[in-house]
PDB file of C-alpha atoms in Angstrom:
ATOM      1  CA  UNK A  21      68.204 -31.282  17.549  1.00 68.00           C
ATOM      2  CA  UNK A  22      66.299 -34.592  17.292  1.00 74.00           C
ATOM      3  CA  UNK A  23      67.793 -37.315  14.920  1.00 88.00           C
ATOM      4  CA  UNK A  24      66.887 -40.277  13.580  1.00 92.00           C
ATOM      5  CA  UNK A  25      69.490 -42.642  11.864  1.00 94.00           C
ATOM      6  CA  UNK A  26      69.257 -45.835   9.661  1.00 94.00           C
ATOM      7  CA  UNK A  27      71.952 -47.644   7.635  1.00 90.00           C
ATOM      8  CA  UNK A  28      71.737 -46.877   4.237  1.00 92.00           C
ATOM      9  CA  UNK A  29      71.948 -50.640   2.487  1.00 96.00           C
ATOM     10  CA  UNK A  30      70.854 -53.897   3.305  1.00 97.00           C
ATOM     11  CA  UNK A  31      71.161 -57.398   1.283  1.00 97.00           C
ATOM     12  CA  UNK A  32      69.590 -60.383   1.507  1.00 97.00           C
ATOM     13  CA  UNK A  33      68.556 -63.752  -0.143  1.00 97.00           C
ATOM     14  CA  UNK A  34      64.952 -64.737  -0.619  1.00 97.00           C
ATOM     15  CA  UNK A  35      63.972 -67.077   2.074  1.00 97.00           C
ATOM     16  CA  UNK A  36      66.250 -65.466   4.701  1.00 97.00           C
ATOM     17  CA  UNK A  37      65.477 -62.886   7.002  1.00 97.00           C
ATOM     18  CA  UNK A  38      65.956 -58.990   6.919  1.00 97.00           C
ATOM     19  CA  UNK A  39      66.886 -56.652  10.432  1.00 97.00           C
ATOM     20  CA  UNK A  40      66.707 -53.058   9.792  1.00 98.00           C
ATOM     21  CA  UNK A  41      67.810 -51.077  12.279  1.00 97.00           C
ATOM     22  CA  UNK A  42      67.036 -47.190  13.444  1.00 96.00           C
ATOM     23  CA  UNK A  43      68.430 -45.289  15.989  1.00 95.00           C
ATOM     24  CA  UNK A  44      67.193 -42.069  17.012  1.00 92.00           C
ATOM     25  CA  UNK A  45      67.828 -39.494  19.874  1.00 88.00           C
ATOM     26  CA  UNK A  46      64.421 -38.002  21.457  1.00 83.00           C
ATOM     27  CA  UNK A  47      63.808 -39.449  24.550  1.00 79.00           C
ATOM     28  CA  UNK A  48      60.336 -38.268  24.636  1.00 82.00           C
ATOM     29  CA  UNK A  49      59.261 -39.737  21.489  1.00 82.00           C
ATOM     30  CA  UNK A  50      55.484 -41.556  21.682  1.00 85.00           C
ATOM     31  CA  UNK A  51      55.416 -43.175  18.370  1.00 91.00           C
ATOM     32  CA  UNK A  52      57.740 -45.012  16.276  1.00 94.00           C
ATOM     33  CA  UNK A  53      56.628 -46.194  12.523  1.00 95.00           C
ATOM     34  CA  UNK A  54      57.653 -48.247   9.571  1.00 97.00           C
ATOM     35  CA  UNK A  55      57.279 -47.049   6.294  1.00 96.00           C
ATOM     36  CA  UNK A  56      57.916 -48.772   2.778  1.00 97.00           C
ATOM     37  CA  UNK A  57      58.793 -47.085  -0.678  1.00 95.00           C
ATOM     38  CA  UNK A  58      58.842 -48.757  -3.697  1.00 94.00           C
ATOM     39  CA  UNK A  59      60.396 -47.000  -6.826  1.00 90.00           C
ATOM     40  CA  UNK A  60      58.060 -43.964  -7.686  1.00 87.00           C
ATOM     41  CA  UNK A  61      55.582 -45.155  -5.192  1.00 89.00           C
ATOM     42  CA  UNK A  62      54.140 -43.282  -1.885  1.00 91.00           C
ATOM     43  CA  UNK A  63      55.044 -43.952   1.619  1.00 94.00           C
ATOM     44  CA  UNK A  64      53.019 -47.438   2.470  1.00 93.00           C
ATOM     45  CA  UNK A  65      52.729 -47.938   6.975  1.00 93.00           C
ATOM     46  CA  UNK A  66      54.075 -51.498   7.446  1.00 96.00           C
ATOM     47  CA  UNK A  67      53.298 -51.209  11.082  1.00 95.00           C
ATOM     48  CA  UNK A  68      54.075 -48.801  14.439  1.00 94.00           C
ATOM     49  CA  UNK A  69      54.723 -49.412  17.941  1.00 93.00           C
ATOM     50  CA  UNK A  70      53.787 -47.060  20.841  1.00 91.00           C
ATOM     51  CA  UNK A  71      57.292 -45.930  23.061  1.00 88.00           C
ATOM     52  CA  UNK A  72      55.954 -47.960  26.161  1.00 88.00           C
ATOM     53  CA  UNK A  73      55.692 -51.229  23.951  1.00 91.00           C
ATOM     54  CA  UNK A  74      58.856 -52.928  23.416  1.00 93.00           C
ATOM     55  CA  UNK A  75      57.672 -55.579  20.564  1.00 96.00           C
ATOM     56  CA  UNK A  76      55.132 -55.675  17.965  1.00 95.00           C
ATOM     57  CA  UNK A  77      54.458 -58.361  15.649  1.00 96.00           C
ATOM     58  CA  UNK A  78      52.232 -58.475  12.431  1.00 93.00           C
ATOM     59  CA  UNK A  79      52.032 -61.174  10.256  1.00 95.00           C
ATOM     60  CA  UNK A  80      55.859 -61.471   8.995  1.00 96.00           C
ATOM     61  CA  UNK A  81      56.966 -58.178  10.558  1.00 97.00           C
ATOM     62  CA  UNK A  82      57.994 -57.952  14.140  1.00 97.00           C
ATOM     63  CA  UNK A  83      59.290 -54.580  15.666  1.00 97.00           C
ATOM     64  CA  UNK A  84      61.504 -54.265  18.702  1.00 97.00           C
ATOM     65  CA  UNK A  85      61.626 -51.307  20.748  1.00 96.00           C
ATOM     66  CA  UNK A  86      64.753 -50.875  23.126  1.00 94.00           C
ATOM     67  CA  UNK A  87      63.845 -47.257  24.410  1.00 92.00           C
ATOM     68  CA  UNK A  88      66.545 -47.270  26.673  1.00 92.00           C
ATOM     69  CA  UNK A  89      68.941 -47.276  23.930  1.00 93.00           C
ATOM     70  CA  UNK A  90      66.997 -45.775  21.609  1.00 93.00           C
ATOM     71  CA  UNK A  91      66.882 -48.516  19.402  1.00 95.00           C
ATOM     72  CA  UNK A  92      64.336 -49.409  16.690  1.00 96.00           C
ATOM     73  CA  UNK A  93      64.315 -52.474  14.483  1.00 97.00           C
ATOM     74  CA  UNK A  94      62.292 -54.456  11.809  1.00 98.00           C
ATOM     75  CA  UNK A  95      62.706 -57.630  11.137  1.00 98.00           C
ATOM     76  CA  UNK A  96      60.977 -59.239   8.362  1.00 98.00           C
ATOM     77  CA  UNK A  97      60.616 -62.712   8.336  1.00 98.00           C
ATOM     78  CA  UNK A  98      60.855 -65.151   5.170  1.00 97.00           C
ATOM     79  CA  UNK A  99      62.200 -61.971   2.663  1.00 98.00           C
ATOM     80  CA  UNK A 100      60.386 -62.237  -0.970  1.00 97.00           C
ATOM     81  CA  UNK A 101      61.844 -60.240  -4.063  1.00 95.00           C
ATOM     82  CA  UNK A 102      58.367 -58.219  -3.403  1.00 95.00           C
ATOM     83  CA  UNK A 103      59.893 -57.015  -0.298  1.00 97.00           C
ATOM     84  CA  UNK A 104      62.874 -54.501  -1.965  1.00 97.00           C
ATOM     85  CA  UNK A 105      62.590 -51.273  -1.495  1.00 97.00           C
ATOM     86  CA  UNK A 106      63.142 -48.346   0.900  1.00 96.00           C
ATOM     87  CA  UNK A 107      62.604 -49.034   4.118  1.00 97.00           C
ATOM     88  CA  UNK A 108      61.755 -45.521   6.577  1.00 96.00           C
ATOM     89  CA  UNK A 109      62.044 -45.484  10.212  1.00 96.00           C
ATOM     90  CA  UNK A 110      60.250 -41.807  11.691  1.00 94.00           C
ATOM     91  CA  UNK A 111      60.039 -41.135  15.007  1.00 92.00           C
ATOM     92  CA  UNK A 112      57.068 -39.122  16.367  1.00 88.00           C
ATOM     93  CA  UNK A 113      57.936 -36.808  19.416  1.00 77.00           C
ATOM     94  CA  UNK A 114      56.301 -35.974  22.396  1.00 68.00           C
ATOM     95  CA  UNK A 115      52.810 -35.584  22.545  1.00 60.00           C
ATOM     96  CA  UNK A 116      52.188 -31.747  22.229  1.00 63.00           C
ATOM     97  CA  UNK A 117      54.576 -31.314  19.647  1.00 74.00           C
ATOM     98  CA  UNK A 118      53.811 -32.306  15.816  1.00 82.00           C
ATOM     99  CA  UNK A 119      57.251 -33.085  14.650  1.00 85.00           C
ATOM    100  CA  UNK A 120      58.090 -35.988  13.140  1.00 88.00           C
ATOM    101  CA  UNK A 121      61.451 -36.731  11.837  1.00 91.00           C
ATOM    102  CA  UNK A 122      62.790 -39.491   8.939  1.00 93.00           C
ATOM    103  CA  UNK A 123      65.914 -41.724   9.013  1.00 94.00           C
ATOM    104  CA  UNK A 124      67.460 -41.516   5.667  1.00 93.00           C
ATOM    105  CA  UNK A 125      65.858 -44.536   4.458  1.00 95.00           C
ATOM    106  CA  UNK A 126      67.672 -48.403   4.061  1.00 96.00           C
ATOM    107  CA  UNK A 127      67.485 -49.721   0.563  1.00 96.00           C
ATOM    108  CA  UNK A 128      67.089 -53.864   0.807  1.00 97.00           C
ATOM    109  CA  UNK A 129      68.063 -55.705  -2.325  1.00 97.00           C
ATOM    110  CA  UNK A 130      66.258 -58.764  -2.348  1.00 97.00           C
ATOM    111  CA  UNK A 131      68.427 -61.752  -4.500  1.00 95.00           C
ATOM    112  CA  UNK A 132      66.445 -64.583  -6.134  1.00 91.00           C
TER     113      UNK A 132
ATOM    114  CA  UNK B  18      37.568 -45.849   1.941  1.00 74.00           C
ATOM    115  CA  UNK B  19      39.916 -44.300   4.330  1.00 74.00           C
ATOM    116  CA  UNK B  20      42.409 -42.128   2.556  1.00 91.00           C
ATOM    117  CA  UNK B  21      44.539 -39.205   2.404  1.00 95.00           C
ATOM    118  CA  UNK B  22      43.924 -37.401  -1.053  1.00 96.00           C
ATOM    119  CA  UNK B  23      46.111 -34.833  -2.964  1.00 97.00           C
ATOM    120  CA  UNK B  24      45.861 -32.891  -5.550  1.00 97.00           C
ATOM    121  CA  UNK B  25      47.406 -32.346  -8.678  1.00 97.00           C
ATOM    122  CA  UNK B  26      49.392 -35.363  -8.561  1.00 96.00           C
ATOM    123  CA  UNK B  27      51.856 -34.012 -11.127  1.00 96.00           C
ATOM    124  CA  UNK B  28      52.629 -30.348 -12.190  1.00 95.00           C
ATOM    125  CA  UNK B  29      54.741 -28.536 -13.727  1.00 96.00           C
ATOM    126  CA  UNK B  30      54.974 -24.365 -13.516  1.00 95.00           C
ATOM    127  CA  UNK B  31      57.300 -21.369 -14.036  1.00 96.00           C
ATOM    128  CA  UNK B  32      59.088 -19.382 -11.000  1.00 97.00           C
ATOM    129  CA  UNK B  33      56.718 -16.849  -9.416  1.00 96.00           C
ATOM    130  CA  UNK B  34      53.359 -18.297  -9.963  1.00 96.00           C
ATOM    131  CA  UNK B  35      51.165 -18.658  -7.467  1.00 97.00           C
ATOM    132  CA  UNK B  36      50.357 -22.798  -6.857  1.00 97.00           C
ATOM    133  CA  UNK B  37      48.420 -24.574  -3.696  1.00 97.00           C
ATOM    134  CA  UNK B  38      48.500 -28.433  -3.685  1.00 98.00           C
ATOM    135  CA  UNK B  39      45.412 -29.183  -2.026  1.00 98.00           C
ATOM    136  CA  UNK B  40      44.941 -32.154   0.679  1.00 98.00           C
ATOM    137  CA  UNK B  41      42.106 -33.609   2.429  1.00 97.00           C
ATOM    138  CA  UNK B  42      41.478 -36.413   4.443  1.00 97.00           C
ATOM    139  CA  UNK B  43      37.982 -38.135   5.601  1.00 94.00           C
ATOM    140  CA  UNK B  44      38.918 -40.103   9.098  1.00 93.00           C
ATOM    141  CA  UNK B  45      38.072 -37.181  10.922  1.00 94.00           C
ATOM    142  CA  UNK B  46      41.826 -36.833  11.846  1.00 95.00           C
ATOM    143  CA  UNK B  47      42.861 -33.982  14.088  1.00 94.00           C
ATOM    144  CA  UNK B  48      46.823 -33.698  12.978  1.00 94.00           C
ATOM    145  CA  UNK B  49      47.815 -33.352   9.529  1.00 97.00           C
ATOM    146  CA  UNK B  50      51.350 -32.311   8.079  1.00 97.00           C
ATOM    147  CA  UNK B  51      53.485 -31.664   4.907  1.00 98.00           C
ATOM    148  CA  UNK B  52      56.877 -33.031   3.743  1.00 97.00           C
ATOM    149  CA  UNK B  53      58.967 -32.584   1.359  1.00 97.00           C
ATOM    150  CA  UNK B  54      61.095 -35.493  -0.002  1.00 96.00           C
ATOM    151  CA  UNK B  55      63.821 -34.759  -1.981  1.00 94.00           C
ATOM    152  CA  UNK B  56      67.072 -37.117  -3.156  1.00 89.00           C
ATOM    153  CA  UNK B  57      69.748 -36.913  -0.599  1.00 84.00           C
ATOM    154  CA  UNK B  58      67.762 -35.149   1.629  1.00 85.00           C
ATOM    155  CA  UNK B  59      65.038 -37.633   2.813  1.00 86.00           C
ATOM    156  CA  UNK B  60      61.757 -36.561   4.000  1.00 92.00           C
ATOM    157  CA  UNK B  61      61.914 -33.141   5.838  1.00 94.00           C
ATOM    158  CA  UNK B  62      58.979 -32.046   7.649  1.00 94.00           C
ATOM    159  CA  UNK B  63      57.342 -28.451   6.386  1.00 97.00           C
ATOM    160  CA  UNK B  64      54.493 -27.454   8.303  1.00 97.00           C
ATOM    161  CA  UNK B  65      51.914 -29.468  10.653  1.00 95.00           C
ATOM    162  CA  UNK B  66      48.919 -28.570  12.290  1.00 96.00           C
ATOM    163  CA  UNK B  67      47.555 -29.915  15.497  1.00 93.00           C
ATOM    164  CA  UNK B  68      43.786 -28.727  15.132  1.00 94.00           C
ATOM    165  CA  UNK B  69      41.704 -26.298  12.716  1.00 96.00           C
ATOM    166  CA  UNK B  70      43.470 -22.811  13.068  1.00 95.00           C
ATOM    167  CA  UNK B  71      46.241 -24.076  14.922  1.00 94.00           C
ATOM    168  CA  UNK B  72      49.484 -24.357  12.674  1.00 96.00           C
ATOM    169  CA  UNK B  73      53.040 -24.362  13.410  1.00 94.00           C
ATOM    170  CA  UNK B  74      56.487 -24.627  11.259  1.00 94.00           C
ATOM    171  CA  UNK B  75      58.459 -27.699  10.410  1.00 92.00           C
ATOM    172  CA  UNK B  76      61.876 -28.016   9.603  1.00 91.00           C
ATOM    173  CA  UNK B  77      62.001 -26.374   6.345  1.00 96.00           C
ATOM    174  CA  UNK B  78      58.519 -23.808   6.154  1.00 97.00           C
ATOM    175  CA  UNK B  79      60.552 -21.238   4.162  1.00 97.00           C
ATOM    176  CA  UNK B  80      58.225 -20.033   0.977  1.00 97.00           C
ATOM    177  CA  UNK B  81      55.477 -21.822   2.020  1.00 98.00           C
ATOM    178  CA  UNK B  82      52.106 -21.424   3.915  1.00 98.00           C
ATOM    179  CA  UNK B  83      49.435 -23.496   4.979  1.00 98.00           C
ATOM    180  CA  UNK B  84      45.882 -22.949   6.211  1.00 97.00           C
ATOM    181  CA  UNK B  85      43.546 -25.297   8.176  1.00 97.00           C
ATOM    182  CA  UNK B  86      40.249 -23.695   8.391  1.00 97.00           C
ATOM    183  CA  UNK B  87      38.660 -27.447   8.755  1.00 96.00           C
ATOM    184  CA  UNK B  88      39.034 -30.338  10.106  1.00 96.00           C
ATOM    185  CA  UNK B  89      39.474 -32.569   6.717  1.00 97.00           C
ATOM    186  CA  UNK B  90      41.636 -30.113   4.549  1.00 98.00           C
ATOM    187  CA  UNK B  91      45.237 -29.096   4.802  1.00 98.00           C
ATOM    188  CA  UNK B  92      46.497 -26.791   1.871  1.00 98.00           C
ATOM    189  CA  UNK B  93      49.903 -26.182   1.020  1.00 98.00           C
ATOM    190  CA  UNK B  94      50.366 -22.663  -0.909  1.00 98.00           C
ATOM    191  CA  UNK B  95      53.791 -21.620  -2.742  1.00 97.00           C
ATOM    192  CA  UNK B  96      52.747 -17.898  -3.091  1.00 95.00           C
ATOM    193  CA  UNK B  97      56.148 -17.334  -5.122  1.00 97.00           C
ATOM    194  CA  UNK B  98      57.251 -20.963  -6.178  1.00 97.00           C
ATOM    195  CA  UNK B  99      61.301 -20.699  -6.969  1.00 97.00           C
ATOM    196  CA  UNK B 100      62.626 -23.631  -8.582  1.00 97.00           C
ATOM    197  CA  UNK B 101      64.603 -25.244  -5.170  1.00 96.00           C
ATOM    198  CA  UNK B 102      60.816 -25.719  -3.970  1.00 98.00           C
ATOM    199  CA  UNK B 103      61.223 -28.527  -7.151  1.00 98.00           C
ATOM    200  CA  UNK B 104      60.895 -32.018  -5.227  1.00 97.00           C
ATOM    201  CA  UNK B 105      58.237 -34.782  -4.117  1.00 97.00           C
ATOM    202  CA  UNK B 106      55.710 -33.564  -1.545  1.00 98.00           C
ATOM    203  CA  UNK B 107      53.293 -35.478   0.588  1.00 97.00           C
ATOM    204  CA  UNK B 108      50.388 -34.659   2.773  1.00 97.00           C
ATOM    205  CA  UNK B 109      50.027 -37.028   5.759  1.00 96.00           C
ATOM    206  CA  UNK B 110      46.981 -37.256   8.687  1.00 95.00           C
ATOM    207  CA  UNK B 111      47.760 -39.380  11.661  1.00 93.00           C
ATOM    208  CA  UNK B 112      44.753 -40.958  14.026  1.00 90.00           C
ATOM    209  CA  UNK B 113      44.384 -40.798  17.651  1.00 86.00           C
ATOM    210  CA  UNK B 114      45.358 -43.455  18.467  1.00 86.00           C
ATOM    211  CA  UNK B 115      48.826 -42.862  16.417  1.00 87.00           C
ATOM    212  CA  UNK B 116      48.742 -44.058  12.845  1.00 89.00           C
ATOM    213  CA  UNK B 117      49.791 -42.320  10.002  1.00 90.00           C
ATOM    214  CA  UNK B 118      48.834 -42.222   7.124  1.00 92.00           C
ATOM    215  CA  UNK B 119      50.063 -40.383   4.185  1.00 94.00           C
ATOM    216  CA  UNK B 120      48.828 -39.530   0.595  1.00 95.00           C
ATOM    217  CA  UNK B 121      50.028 -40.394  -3.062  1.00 94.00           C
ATOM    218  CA  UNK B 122      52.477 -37.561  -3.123  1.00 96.00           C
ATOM    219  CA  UNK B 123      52.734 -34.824  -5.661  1.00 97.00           C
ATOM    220  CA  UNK B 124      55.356 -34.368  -8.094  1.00 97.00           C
ATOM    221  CA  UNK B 125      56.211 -30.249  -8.511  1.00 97.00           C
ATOM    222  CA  UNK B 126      58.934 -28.874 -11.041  1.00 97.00           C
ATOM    223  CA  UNK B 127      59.421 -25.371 -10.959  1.00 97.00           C
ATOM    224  CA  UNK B 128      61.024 -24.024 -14.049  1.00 96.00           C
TER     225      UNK B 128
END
């Protein structure tokens, strides 16, 4: 079936940048989000990119889509302390289906 | 205010008694869906609907059920809540135009 993958653990130092990366297997997937979860928190939308985009940017958040290798990332630029915490890719699938499937999550530590 | 809401936020209850976690959204959204989020596990879709009356299963629907009779509200019923239905659980509504957006989540312990 459909996957979606993420590392599991990313550090950096304040000031530098973060890359998350996501890789996931549906070729027909239309929509590909960003999600951020803070201890005990919900699930906050940092941003999304439709599959025939292949770059979004957003304030200090750009996304790059490589659909032919089915390759998501996030890139955060200038990484604060504020910024830890656990980082979701999800990949929504074709349009007349409703399924929508998580990466495991990548936990960035953010050092002073 | 656009939102997603949920209700309760937090409860606790014994195996075998009935529970719905209510959800309701006011953007006029046409898709809604449940997950479940649970350590380990990650988020793991449960049911979704694409209209009112049209519902379909998730990855993981067993011992639930879900209604959508209108447009803003999305219940999720535990008709016989075991305690492995114990975990985080949030209601989500995406736009046409593709944003999601999810709710507060809801804490359930089943003892």
């Amino acid at each position: 079936g459909e996957d979606v993958e993420q590392s599991l653990f990313l550090s950096v130092r304040e000031g530098d940048s973060s890359v998350i990366n996501c890789t996931y297997t549906d070729s027909s997937s239309t929509y590909l989000y960003w999600y951020k979860q803070e201890p005990g928190a919900g699930l906050q939308l940092l941003t999304y990119i439709f599959s025939n985009m292949d770059m979004k940017q957003d304030q200090r958040l750009t996304v790059l889509l490589n659909k032919k290798d089915k390759h998501l990332s996030l890139r955060i630029a200038d990484t604060q302390t504020g910024d830890s915490a656990i980082y979701f890719c999800a990949e929504f699938g074709s349009s007349n289906t409703g399924k929508l499937i998580f990466g495991q999550g990548t936990t960035l530590q953010v050092k002073p | 205010e656009a939102q997603v809401t949920q209700n309760p936020r937090y409860l606790i209850t014994v195996t075998g008694k009935k529970l719905t976690v209510t959800c309701s959204q006011n953007m006029n959204h046409e898709y809604m869906s449940w997950y479940r989020q649970d350590p380990g596990l990650g988020l793991r879709q449960i049911y979704y609907s694409m209209n009112v009356e049209v519902t379909d299963k998730g990855d993981v629907p067993e011992g639930y059920k879900v209604s959508r009779k209108e447009k803003r509200n999305f219940p999720l019923i535990l008709e016989s809540p075991s305690p492995n239905q114990t975990s985080l659980y949030f209601c989500a509504s995406r736009s046409g135009d593709g944003e999601l957006f999810f709710g507060e989540g809801s804490r359930l312990t089943v003892l």
